Structures are given as C-alpha cells and as structure tokens.
Coordinates of C-alpha atoms and ligand atoms in Angstrom, one line a residue:
M1 CA 37.7 1.1 10.6
R2 CA 38.4 -1.4 8.2
T3 CA 35.6 -3.7 6.5
Q4 CA 34.9 -6.1 3.6
I5 CA 31.5 -4.8 2.5
G6 CA 30.6 -0.7 3.4
I7 CA 26.5 -0.9 2.9
V8 CA 24.7 2.3 2.8
G9 CA 21.3 2.8 3.7
A10 CA 19.9 0.5 6.9
G11 CA 16.1 -0.2 4.4
P12 CA 15.5 -4.3 3.4
A13 CA 18.4 -4.2 0.9
G14 CA 21.3 -3.2 3.2
L15 CA 19.9 -5.6 6.2
L16 CA 19.1 -8.5 4.9
L17 CA 22.8 -8.0 2.5
S18 CA 24.5 -7.8 5.8
H19 CA 23.2 -10.3 7.3
L20 CA 23.4 -12.8 4.0
L21 CA 27.4 -12.2 3.1
H22 CA 27.7 -13.1 7.5
L23 CA 26.2 -16.3 6.9
Q24 CA 29.0 -16.3 4.3
G25 CA 31.4 -15.8 6.9
I26 CA 32.1 -11.9 4.7
E27 CA 32.1 -9.0 7.3
S28 CA 30.2 -6.1 6.8
V29 CA 30.0 -2.1 8.4
V30 CA 26.3 -0.4 7.4
L31 CA 25.4 2.5 8.0
E32 CA 21.7 4.2 8.3
R33 CA 20.8 8.4 8.6
R34 CA 18.4 7.6 10.5
S35 CA 17.3 6.1 13.9
R36 CA 16.7 2.6 15.0
K37 CA 13.3 3.7 16.3
Y38 CA 12.5 5.3 13.5
I39 CA 13.4 2.6 10.7
E40 CA 11.4 -0.1 12.9
E41 CA 8.5 2.1 13.3
R42 CA 8.7 3.4 9.4
V43 CA 5.1 2.1 7.3
R44 CA 5.9 0.9 4.1
A45 CA 5.0 -2.6 1.9
G46 CA 3.0 -5.7 3.1
V47 CA 3.1 -8.0 0.4
L48 CA 6.1 -10.5 0.5
E49 CA 6.2 -13.4 -2.5
Q50 CA 6.8 -16.8 -1.7
G51 CA 10.9 -16.6 -2.8
T52 CA 11.3 -13.8 -0.3
V53 CA 9.7 -15.7 2.2
D54 CA 11.1 -18.7 1.1
L55 CA 14.7 -16.6 1.7
L56 CA 13.9 -15.5 4.6
I57 CA 13.2 -18.6 6.6
A58 CA 15.9 -20.3 5.0
S59 CA 18.6 -18.1 6.4
G60 CA 17.0 -18.4 9.4
L61 CA 14.9 -15.4 9.9
G62 CA 11.8 -17.6 9.9
A63 CA 10.4 -17.7 13.8
R64 CA 8.1 -14.6 14.1
L65 CA 7.4 -14.6 10.3
E66 CA 6.0 -18.0 10.4
R67 CA 4.2 -17.7 13.7
E68 CA 2.2 -14.5 12.7
A69 CA 2.6 -13.5 9.1
L70 CA -1.1 -13.7 7.3
I71 CA -0.3 -16.1 4.1
H72 CA -2.6 -15.8 1.4
H73 CA -3.6 -18.0 -1.3
G74 CA -6.0 -15.7 -4.0
I75 CA -6.8 -11.9 -4.6
E76 CA -10.4 -10.1 -5.4
I77 CA -10.0 -7.9 -8.3
R78 CA -13.6 -6.2 -8.7
F79 CA -14.6 -3.9 -11.8
N80 CA -18.4 -3.0 -12.8
R81 CA -19.8 -3.6 -9.3
R82 CA -19.1 -7.9 -9.3
G83 CA -16.3 -9.5 -7.8
H84 CA -13.7 -12.0 -9.4
R85 CA -11.4 -14.5 -7.2
I86 CA -7.6 -14.9 -8.8
D87 CA -7.3 -18.4 -7.4
L88 CA -2.8 -17.5 -6.5
Y89 CA -2.6 -21.1 -5.5
E90 CA -3.7 -23.9 -7.7
L91 CA -3.0 -21.2 -10.7
T92 CA 0.8 -21.6 -9.9
G93 CA 1.0 -24.9 -8.2
G94 CA 1.1 -24.4 -4.7
K95 CA 2.4 -20.8 -4.4
A96 CA 0.8 -18.3 -1.8
I97 CA 1.7 -14.5 -1.3
T98 CA 2.6 -13.8 2.6
V99 CA 1.4 -10.5 4.2
Y100 CA 3.7 -9.1 6.8
A101 CA 4.3 -6.0 7.4
Q102 CA 8.3 -4.2 5.7
H103 CA 9.3 -3.1 9.3
E104 CA 8.9 -6.3 11.2
V105 CA 11.0 -8.1 8.5
I106 CA 13.0 -4.5 9.4
K107 CA 12.7 -5.3 13.2
D108 CA 14.1 -9.2 12.2
L109 CA 16.6 -8.4 10.5
V110 CA 17.9 -5.4 12.8
A111 CA 17.5 -7.8 16.1
A112 CA 19.4 -11.0 14.0
R113 CA 22.0 -8.5 13.0
L114 CA 22.4 -7.0 16.1
A115 CA 22.4 -10.6 18.0
A116 CA 25.1 -12.0 15.4
G117 CA 27.5 -9.3 16.5
G118 CA 27.0 -7.4 13.5
K119 CA 27.5 -3.8 13.3
I120 CA 25.0 -1.4 12.6
I121 CA 25.6 2.1 12.8
F122 CA 21.8 4.5 13.0
D123 CA 22.3 8.5 12.7
A124 CA 25.0 8.6 10.7
S125 CA 25.3 11.9 8.6
D126 CA 26.8 13.5 6.2
V127 CA 27.4 10.1 4.5
T128 CA 29.9 10.4 1.7
V129 CA 31.2 7.5 -0.5
H130 CA 34.9 8.3 -1.8
G131 CA 37.4 6.0 -4.3
F132 CA 34.8 3.8 -5.8
D133 CA 36.4 4.0 -9.5
G134 CA 40.1 3.4 -8.1
G135 CA 40.0 0.5 -6.3
N136 CA 39.9 2.7 -2.8
P137 CA 36.8 2.5 -1.6
S138 CA 36.1 4.5 1.6
I139 CA 32.8 5.8 3.1
R140 CA 33.1 8.7 5.1
F141 CA 30.6 10.0 7.7
R142 CA 29.6 11.6 10.6
A143 CA 28.4 9.9 13.8
A144 CA 28.1 11.2 18.0
G145 CA 30.1 13.9 17.2
R146 CA 33.0 12.8 15.2
D147 CA 33.8 12.2 11.7
E148 CA 34.1 8.0 10.7
E149 CA 36.0 6.9 7.5
L150 CA 35.0 3.3 6.6
H151 CA 37.3 1.4 4.5
C152 CA 36.3 -1.2 2.9
D153 CA 37.0 -3.4 0.0
Y154 CA 33.6 -2.8 -1.9
I155 CA 30.6 -0.3 -1.4
A156 CA 27.2 -1.6 -1.6
G157 CA 24.4 1.6 -1.7
C158 CA 21.5 0.7 -0.4
D159 CA 20.5 3.7 0.2
G160 CA 16.9 3.9 -1.3
F161 CA 15.8 6.5 -4.0
H162 CA 16.7 9.6 -2.4
G163 CA 20.3 8.4 -1.5
V164 CA 23.6 10.0 -2.0
C165 CA 25.2 7.1 -3.4
R166 CA 23.7 7.3 -7.2
P167 CA 24.3 10.0 -7.1
S168 CA 27.7 10.0 -7.1
I169 CA 28.3 7.9 -10.2
P170 CA 30.2 10.4 -12.3
P171 CA 27.4 12.4 -14.9
G172 CA 27.4 10.5 -18.4
V173 CA 27.8 6.5 -16.7
L174 CA 24.3 5.9 -15.8
T175 CA 21.0 5.6 -18.6
E176 CA 17.7 6.4 -16.1
Y177 CA 14.4 5.3 -17.4
D178 CA 11.4 7.6 -15.2
H179 CA 7.8 7.4 -15.5
E180 CA 5.9 9.3 -13.2
Y181 CA 1.6 8.8 -13.2
P182 CA -1.0 12.0 -12.3
F183 CA -2.3 10.3 -9.4
G184 CA -0.8 9.0 -5.5
W185 CA -1.7 6.5 -3.2
L186 CA -3.6 7.6 0.3
G187 CA -3.3 5.1 3.0
I188 CA -4.4 4.5 5.9
L189 CA -4.2 2.2 8.7
A190 CA -6.8 1.4 10.7
Y191 CA -8.0 -0.4 13.6
A192 CA -10.5 -2.6 12.0
P193 CA -10.8 -6.1 11.4
P194 CA -10.2 -6.7 6.9
S195 CA -13.2 -7.3 5.8
S196 CA -12.4 -9.7 3.2
N197 CA -9.7 -12.8 4.0
E198 CA -7.7 -11.8 0.8
L199 CA -6.9 -8.2 -0.8
I200 CA -8.9 -7.3 -2.7
Y201 CA -8.1 -4.5 -5.8
C202 CA -10.7 -2.4 -7.5
H203 CA -11.1 -0.3 -10.5
S204 CA -13.8 1.9 -10.7
E205 CA -15.7 5.1 -11.5
R206 CA -14.6 7.0 -9.0
G207 CA -10.4 5.9 -9.7
F208 CA -8.8 2.8 -7.4
A209 CA -8.8 1.3 -3.8
L210 CA -7.1 -0.8 -2.1
F211 CA -8.2 -3.4 0.6
S212 CA -5.3 -5.2 2.1
M213 CA -4.7 -5.9 6.0
R214 CA -1.5 -5.9 8.8
T215 CA -3.1 -8.3 11.7
P216 CA -6.2 -9.7 11.5
E217 CA -7.7 -6.6 13.6
I218 CA -5.9 -4.1 11.7
S219 CA -6.7 -2.6 7.9
R220 CA -4.3 -1.4 5.1
L221 CA -6.7 0.5 2.3
Y222 CA -5.0 2.9 -0.1
I223 CA -7.3 4.6 -2.7
Q224 CA -6.2 6.0 -5.7
V225 CA -5.7 10.2 -5.5
P226 CA -4.1 13.4 -8.0
N227 CA -0.8 14.6 -7.2
E228 CA -1.8 17.7 -6.3
A229 CA -3.4 15.7 -3.0
D230 CA -3.4 17.2 0.5
I231 CA -4.0 15.2 3.2
A232 CA -6.1 18.5 5.2
D233 CA -8.8 18.3 2.5
W234 CA -9.3 14.3 3.8
P235 CA -11.0 13.7 6.7
D236 CA -11.0 10.4 8.3
A237 CA -15.2 10.6 6.8
R238 CA -14.8 11.4 3.5
I239 CA -11.8 8.1 2.8
W240 CA -14.5 5.9 4.1
S241 CA -17.2 7.1 2.4
E242 CA -14.7 7.2 -1.1
L243 CA -13.7 3.6 0.0
H244 CA -17.6 2.2 0.4
A245 CA -17.9 4.2 -3.3
R246 CA -14.7 2.5 -4.9
A247 CA -15.8 -0.9 -3.5
A248 CA -19.3 -1.1 -3.9
I249 CA -21.0 -4.3 -5.5
D250 CA -23.9 -6.5 -5.9
G251 CA -24.3 -8.5 -3.1
D252 CA -23.3 -8.5 -0.3
W253 CA -20.3 -7.7 1.1
K254 CA -20.2 -4.4 4.0
L255 CA -16.4 -2.6 4.8
T256 CA -15.5 -2.5 8.3
E257 CA -14.4 0.4 9.5
G258 CA -12.6 1.7 12.6
E259 CA -10.6 4.4 13.7
I260 CA -7.4 6.3 11.2
F261 CA -4.3 5.9 13.5
Q262 CA -1.9 6.6 10.3
K263 CA -2.3 8.2 7.1
N264 CA -0.6 9.8 4.4
I265 CA -0.2 10.2 0.8
A266 CA 3.0 8.7 -1.2
G267 CA 3.1 9.1 -5.1
L268 CA 3.8 6.1 -8.2
R269 CA 6.7 6.3 -10.2
S270 CA 8.4 3.6 -12.8
Y271 CA 12.2 4.2 -12.6
V272 CA 15.6 2.6 -13.5
C273 CA 18.6 2.8 -13.6
E274 CA 21.4 0.7 -15.5
P275 CA 23.9 -0.7 -14.9
M276 CA 23.2 -0.8 -11.0
Q277 CA 27.5 -0.6 -10.2
F278 CA 30.1 1.4 -11.3
G279 CA 33.7 0.2 -10.4
N280 CA 33.5 -0.8 -6.9
L281 CA 30.5 0.6 -6.0
F282 CA 26.9 -1.6 -6.3
L283 CA 23.6 -0.1 -6.2
A284 CA 20.7 -2.5 -5.1
G285 CA 16.7 -2.0 -4.1
D286 CA 15.3 1.4 -4.3
A287 CA 18.8 2.6 -4.8
A288 CA 18.8 1.9 -8.1
H289 CA 14.7 1.1 -9.5
I290 CA 11.0 2.3 -8.1
V291 CA 8.2 0.1 -9.0
P292 CA 4.1 2.5 -8.5
A293 CA 3.0 0.5 -5.2
T294 CA 0.1 -1.7 -7.4
G295 CA 2.3 -4.9 -7.9
A296 CA 3.8 -4.8 -4.6
K297 CA 7.3 -5.8 -5.6
G298 CA 9.6 -3.2 -4.3
L299 CA 10.4 -4.5 -1.3
N300 CA 10.8 -8.5 -3.2
L301 CA 12.6 -6.6 -6.0
A302 CA 15.2 -5.5 -3.0
V303 CA 15.8 -8.9 -1.6
A304 CA 16.5 -10.4 -5.1
D305 CA 18.7 -7.6 -5.9
V306 CA 21.0 -8.7 -2.6
R307 CA 20.4 -11.9 -3.6
V308 CA 22.1 -12.0 -6.4
L309 CA 24.8 -9.3 -5.3
S310 CA 25.5 -11.9 -2.0
Q311 CA 26.0 -14.8 -4.1
A312 CA 28.4 -12.2 -5.9
F313 CA 30.9 -11.5 -2.3
A314 CA 30.3 -15.1 -1.9
E315 CA 32.5 -16.4 -5.3
F316 CA 35.3 -13.6 -5.3
Y317 CA 35.8 -14.0 -1.5
A318 CA 36.3 -17.8 -2.0
S319 CA 37.9 -18.2 -5.2
G320 CA 39.3 -14.7 -6.4
K321 CA 36.9 -14.9 -9.0
T322 CA 34.7 -12.0 -10.0
S323 CA 32.2 -13.1 -13.0
L324 CA 28.8 -13.2 -11.1
L325 CA 30.0 -8.9 -9.7
E326 CA 31.4 -8.2 -13.5
N327 CA 27.6 -9.4 -14.5
Y328 CA 25.4 -8.1 -11.5
S329 CA 24.3 -5.4 -13.1
E330 CA 23.0 -7.3 -15.8
T331 CA 21.7 -10.3 -13.7
C332 CA 19.4 -8.0 -11.7
L333 CA 18.1 -5.9 -14.2
R334 CA 16.3 -9.0 -16.6
R335 CA 14.2 -9.6 -13.2
V336 CA 13.8 -5.7 -12.8
W337 CA 12.2 -5.2 -16.0
K338 CA 9.3 -7.9 -16.2
A339 CA 8.7 -6.4 -12.2
Q340 CA 8.3 -2.9 -13.8
R341 CA 6.5 -4.2 -17.0
F342 CA 3.9 -6.1 -14.7
S343 CA 3.6 -3.0 -12.2
W344 CA 3.5 -0.7 -15.0
W345 CA 0.4 -3.0 -15.7
M346 CA -1.8 -3.3 -13.0
T347 CA -1.6 0.1 -12.4
T348 CA -2.4 1.5 -16.2
T349 CA -5.3 -2.1 -15.4
L350 CA -6.1 -0.7 -12.6
H351 CA -6.6 3.1 -12.1
R352 CA -8.5 6.0 -14.1
F353 CA -6.9 8.0 -15.8
D354 CA -8.1 11.7 -16.0
A355 CA -6.6 11.7 -19.9
H356 CA -8.5 8.7 -21.1
S357 CA -11.4 8.6 -23.9
P358 CA -14.6 6.5 -23.5
F359 CA -12.7 4.4 -26.0
D360 CA -9.7 4.3 -23.2
R361 CA -12.0 3.4 -20.3
R362 CA -13.9 0.7 -22.7
R363 CA -10.7 -1.1 -23.7
Q364 CA -9.5 -1.1 -19.8
L365 CA -12.8 -3.0 -18.8
A366 CA -12.4 -5.3 -21.4
D367 CA -8.4 -5.6 -20.3
L368 CA -10.8 -7.1 -16.8
D369 CA -13.0 -8.5 -18.2
Y370 CA -10.4 -10.6 -20.2
L371 CA -8.4 -11.2 -17.1
T372 CA -10.6 -12.5 -14.9
G373 CA -12.5 -14.7 -17.3
S374 CA -9.0 -16.2 -18.9
R375 CA -7.4 -18.8 -16.8
A376 CA -4.2 -18.3 -19.8
A377 CA -4.7 -14.3 -18.0
M378 CA -5.3 -15.1 -14.4
T379 CA -2.1 -17.7 -15.0
S380 CA -0.1 -14.7 -16.3
L381 CA -1.2 -12.3 -12.8
A382 CA -1.2 -14.8 -10.7
E383 CA 2.8 -16.1 -12.1
N384 CA 4.0 -12.5 -11.8
Y385 CA 2.0 -11.5 -8.7
V386 CA 3.5 -14.4 -6.2
G387 CA 7.2 -13.6 -7.6
L388 CA 8.6 -15.1 -11.0
E389 CA 11.1 -18.1 -10.7
W390 CA 14.8 -16.9 -9.3
D391 CA 17.9 -16.4 -12.2
Ligands
RFL1 P1 14.6 1.2 1.2 O1 13.7 0.9 2.9 O2 14.2 3.6 0.9 O3 16.1 1.5 2.4 C1 17.2 2.5 2.5 C2 17.3 3.0 3.6 O4 18.5 3.4 3.0 C3 18.8 5.2 4.7 N1 19.1 5.8 3.2 C4 20.7 6.1 4.0 N2 21.3 6.0 5.1 C5 22.1 6.7 5.2 N3 23.0 8.0 4.5 C6 22.1 8.7 3.5 N4 22.5 9.4 2.6 C7 20.9 7.6 3.7 N5 20.1 8.2 2.6 C8 19.2 6.9 2.9 C9 16.7 5.7 4.7 O5 16.6 6.0 5.6 C10 16.5 4.0 4.3 O6 16.8 3.0 6.2 O7 15.1 1.1 0.3 P2 15.5 -0.7 0.3 O8 15.7 -1.1 0.8 O9 16.3 -0.6 -1.0 O10 13.9 -1.3 0.4 C11 12.5 -1.1 -0.6 C12 11.5 -0.9 0.2 O11 11.6 -0.4 1.3 C13 10.6 -0.1 -1.2 O12 10.1 -1.0 -2.5 C14 9.5 -1.0 -0.6 O13 8.8 -0.4 0.6 C15 7.7 -0.4 -1.8 N6 6.8 -0.9 -1.2 C16 6.2 -2.3 -1.5 N7 6.9 -3.6 -1.7 C17 6.2 -4.2 -1.4 O14 7.3 -5.2 -2.5 N8 5.2 -4.4 -1.5 C18 4.5 -4.2 -1.3 O15 3.2 -4.5 -1.0 C19 4.8 -2.3 -1.0 N9 3.9 -1.3 -0.4 C20 5.8 0.4 -0.7 C21 4.6 -0.4 -0.3 C22 6.0 1.5 -0.6 C23 5.2 2.2 -0.3 N10 5.5 3.9 -0.3 C24 5.2 4.7 1.0 C25 6.8 4.5 -1.1 C26 3.2 0.8 -0.1 C27 3.3 2.2 0.1 C28 3.1 3.4 0.7
PHB2 C1 0.2 -3.2 1.3 O1 -0.6 -4.0 2.2 O2 1.2 -2.2 2.1 C2 -0.1 -3.7 0.0 C3 -0.6 -4.5 -0.9 C4 -0.5 -4.8 -2.0 C5 -0.1 -3.4 -2.5 C6 0.9 -2.5 -2.1 C7 0.6 -2.7 -0.8 O3 0.2 -3.7 -4.3

C-alpha cells in the first residue's frame, strides 16, 4: 500500500488533517485502532472555539453543526455564593463559543471522508512506525487478519496521549514538560434540561463544579474529585447533592436533576513534548500535548495543529519547499504554550487544593474577585476562552 501521508489515529486531529489534505488534493490513509462505532460514541469535549467553528464551516463540515450546535455569548463564574457573567461576545468584539459534542464532530468528519472516497482503516492493531529518520517512512499494522505495510512520504502521529508515535521517537530527542494535579473530574451526562443557558464554572469550599450541556435536553456536569476517587463511591444521589452544594448562590437558581446515563472519572494533566516533529514524523493534538479540561482547549489545539500541518504539506507538494514543515513545531508550540498557560490558570484559580493554606485560599478568592470586577481581566479571559487568533 502506498499513500502520501500516513495518519495514525482517527480522532479530531487525524480525521481533520485527512480532510484538509484532501481539499488540497493530497492523499492520505488513516489507521485507527478502534472501531467506527467506538470513536463515534466516545464522550469527550464539548466546547469549540470561534476559529475551530469557522474552519469546520469553511472546509465544508458545517451543515449539521450550523443546524444543531448551541452558540454561547457568555459564561458564568460562581464563587462566594454569587454568580458573575462574563460577556465573551461583547469583550471580544463579536466572538462566541459553540457547544457541539466532540463525537458529533467525529461523525461529521468520518462521513465527509468516506463520501469523498477517503480511506480510514478501523480496527487496525499492532500499529508500528518505521523509517521516518531515514526518509523511507512506513507504517506496519494488522487488519482483517492480515499483516500490512503502508509506505508514505510522511507520517502524522495523531494517535493521542497513549499512542505509539511519540514513544517511537529515539530517546534523547524530545524534551517533556509535565505537570499533574492532585484531583480529577467526575463527569456525568444526564437527561436534564440545562439549569442555565450558559456554562457555569463554580469555585467553592467543597471544590470545583462545572455546568455544561450537550443539547437543550441533556446536561453535561462535572465535579472535582480526589485523584484516588473510585466511581463506585459516587452513587447518583451523592453527585447531585455535591452539585447542589457547590453551585449554591443567594438568590433563586434551581439545579434541574434528571436520569444520569453516563458517568466517568478523568485525570487532569498538563504536558508538552518538544519538538513536535522528528525526521518525517509529525505529532499533532494530544499525541504532543495535553491540557487540563478546565480551559476547554484540548480539541481546539488539535485543530490548530493540523491546520498548520496541512498548510505545510500543501506548500511542500505544490512547490517542493520544506520551510513550513521545518517550522511546524515552532509555529504550533507558541499557541500550545499560551493554551497551557491559560488552562493551568483556569485550573489553579477555580479548583480547591487541599494543600492550600488559609492565605492561599484568600488569594484565590481575591483573584476571582479581581477577575469578575475588572474589564481588563475579563477581556483577558474572554479572548483566551473564545480562542486566540491563528498565527
Ligand atoms: P484523540 O481524540 O485521543 O484521538 C487519538 C486517536 O488515536 C487512536 N489511537 C491509535 N490508533 C492506531 N494505533 C494506535 N496505537 C493508537 N493509539 C491511539 C485512538 O483510538 C483515537 O481514536 O486525540 P486528538 O485527535 O489529538 O484529539 C484530542 C481531543 O480528543 C482532546 O484534546 C479533547 O477531548 C480534550 N477535551 C476537551 N477539549 C476541548 O477542546 N474542549 C473541551 O470542552 C474538552 N473537554 C476533553 C474535555 C477531554 C476530556 N477527557 C475525557 C480526557 C472533557 C474531558 C472529560
Ligand atoms: C464540556 O462540555 O464537556 C466541557 C465544557 C467546558 C470545559 C470542559 C468540558 O471547560
């Protein structure tokens, strides 16, 4: 088998890269370890930046998104029993965020690739990457009971944080920057109309809580839990009672409960590897960096990476020039580090740290008081939250 770009992973990064390359007349094959059903149902992110939405629409992926997605012009920050609205739209001169589940983006991408005759090999096992140091790249894998080898000009490692591409880069090449947090998020999906039209981020003595949504009928809610938390210790009634307690404000606000139909715990982590490329292998999305979910940046960064990578491949195939490819990592890392900074700041400002002293807690509250009382501080949050300009 032969193609121009061999892509490992059919997450948002791999599928969108394949789609953007196709629009430029560049061929690719996507190898995915899981089944189509699995990736189309996997519950993950929900918030798209303005630039992500604009790119999806401009590349022909907007039909269902424009019909079904929810556009939000603000978010609420809650602490000390009071809510404060941040008007993203007004503060950024007309930008918004869009609530549209990651697996809906995946469904749209898979449908678009298959409709255009694109090749996605699902259930590919034992994927290994070779020859990217010596200019003769190939990907070996097993599919439908047969061993296969895909020869290509370049390999795009879009295989997420636990993929095979990053660990295949020889030792000593990458510098890794890693930061773990002493808590994770317990997330639920419930058949409950959202209790507010906009997302609510709550800071409380009992820990962080986030009120998000998927549709006008389905709420997506999260609470901070210790790293060692066990889902078995969180029956539905305990989750609702904690959500009530963490969101409590003076005044009339009511949390709508409903049947919980999905529940999971995910860790929070900040991670970057540098550079994001080696020889003919390029890493994109979670394969190269992870952000804690508080800033809603992970999926959006994956999109930003493949936008840069697709332009670099387009330049190479059109003119033979490799300057954009050579600068790929440097270009992406500037945005990645700003998203790291923002996600770390949202996380440390909004969560409860057991190790905090009374001084630290007061400082955290002062941070929130300043944020919600200063137009300059709110503007800074708003421009990061809706997404910084592309490079
Ligand atoms: P993905 O989505 O992990 O896709 C990688 C794909 O590669 C496949 N794979 C392999 N295939 C073949 N061979 C192998 N050896 C392979 N190893 C792995 C995997 O099966 C998978 O299909 O990475 P990608 O494309 O870089 O996309 C990244 C995003 O998925 C991720 O950053 C976001 O989900 C993070 N995230 C959020 N991001 C946002 O922008 N906004 C949000 O609101 C948001 N909320 C979240 C989140 C992540 C969460 N969790 C569960 C980690 C909320 C949560 C709870
Ligand atoms: C979500 O809806 O899943 C979501 C929203 C905002 C975040 C993280 C996740 O910061």
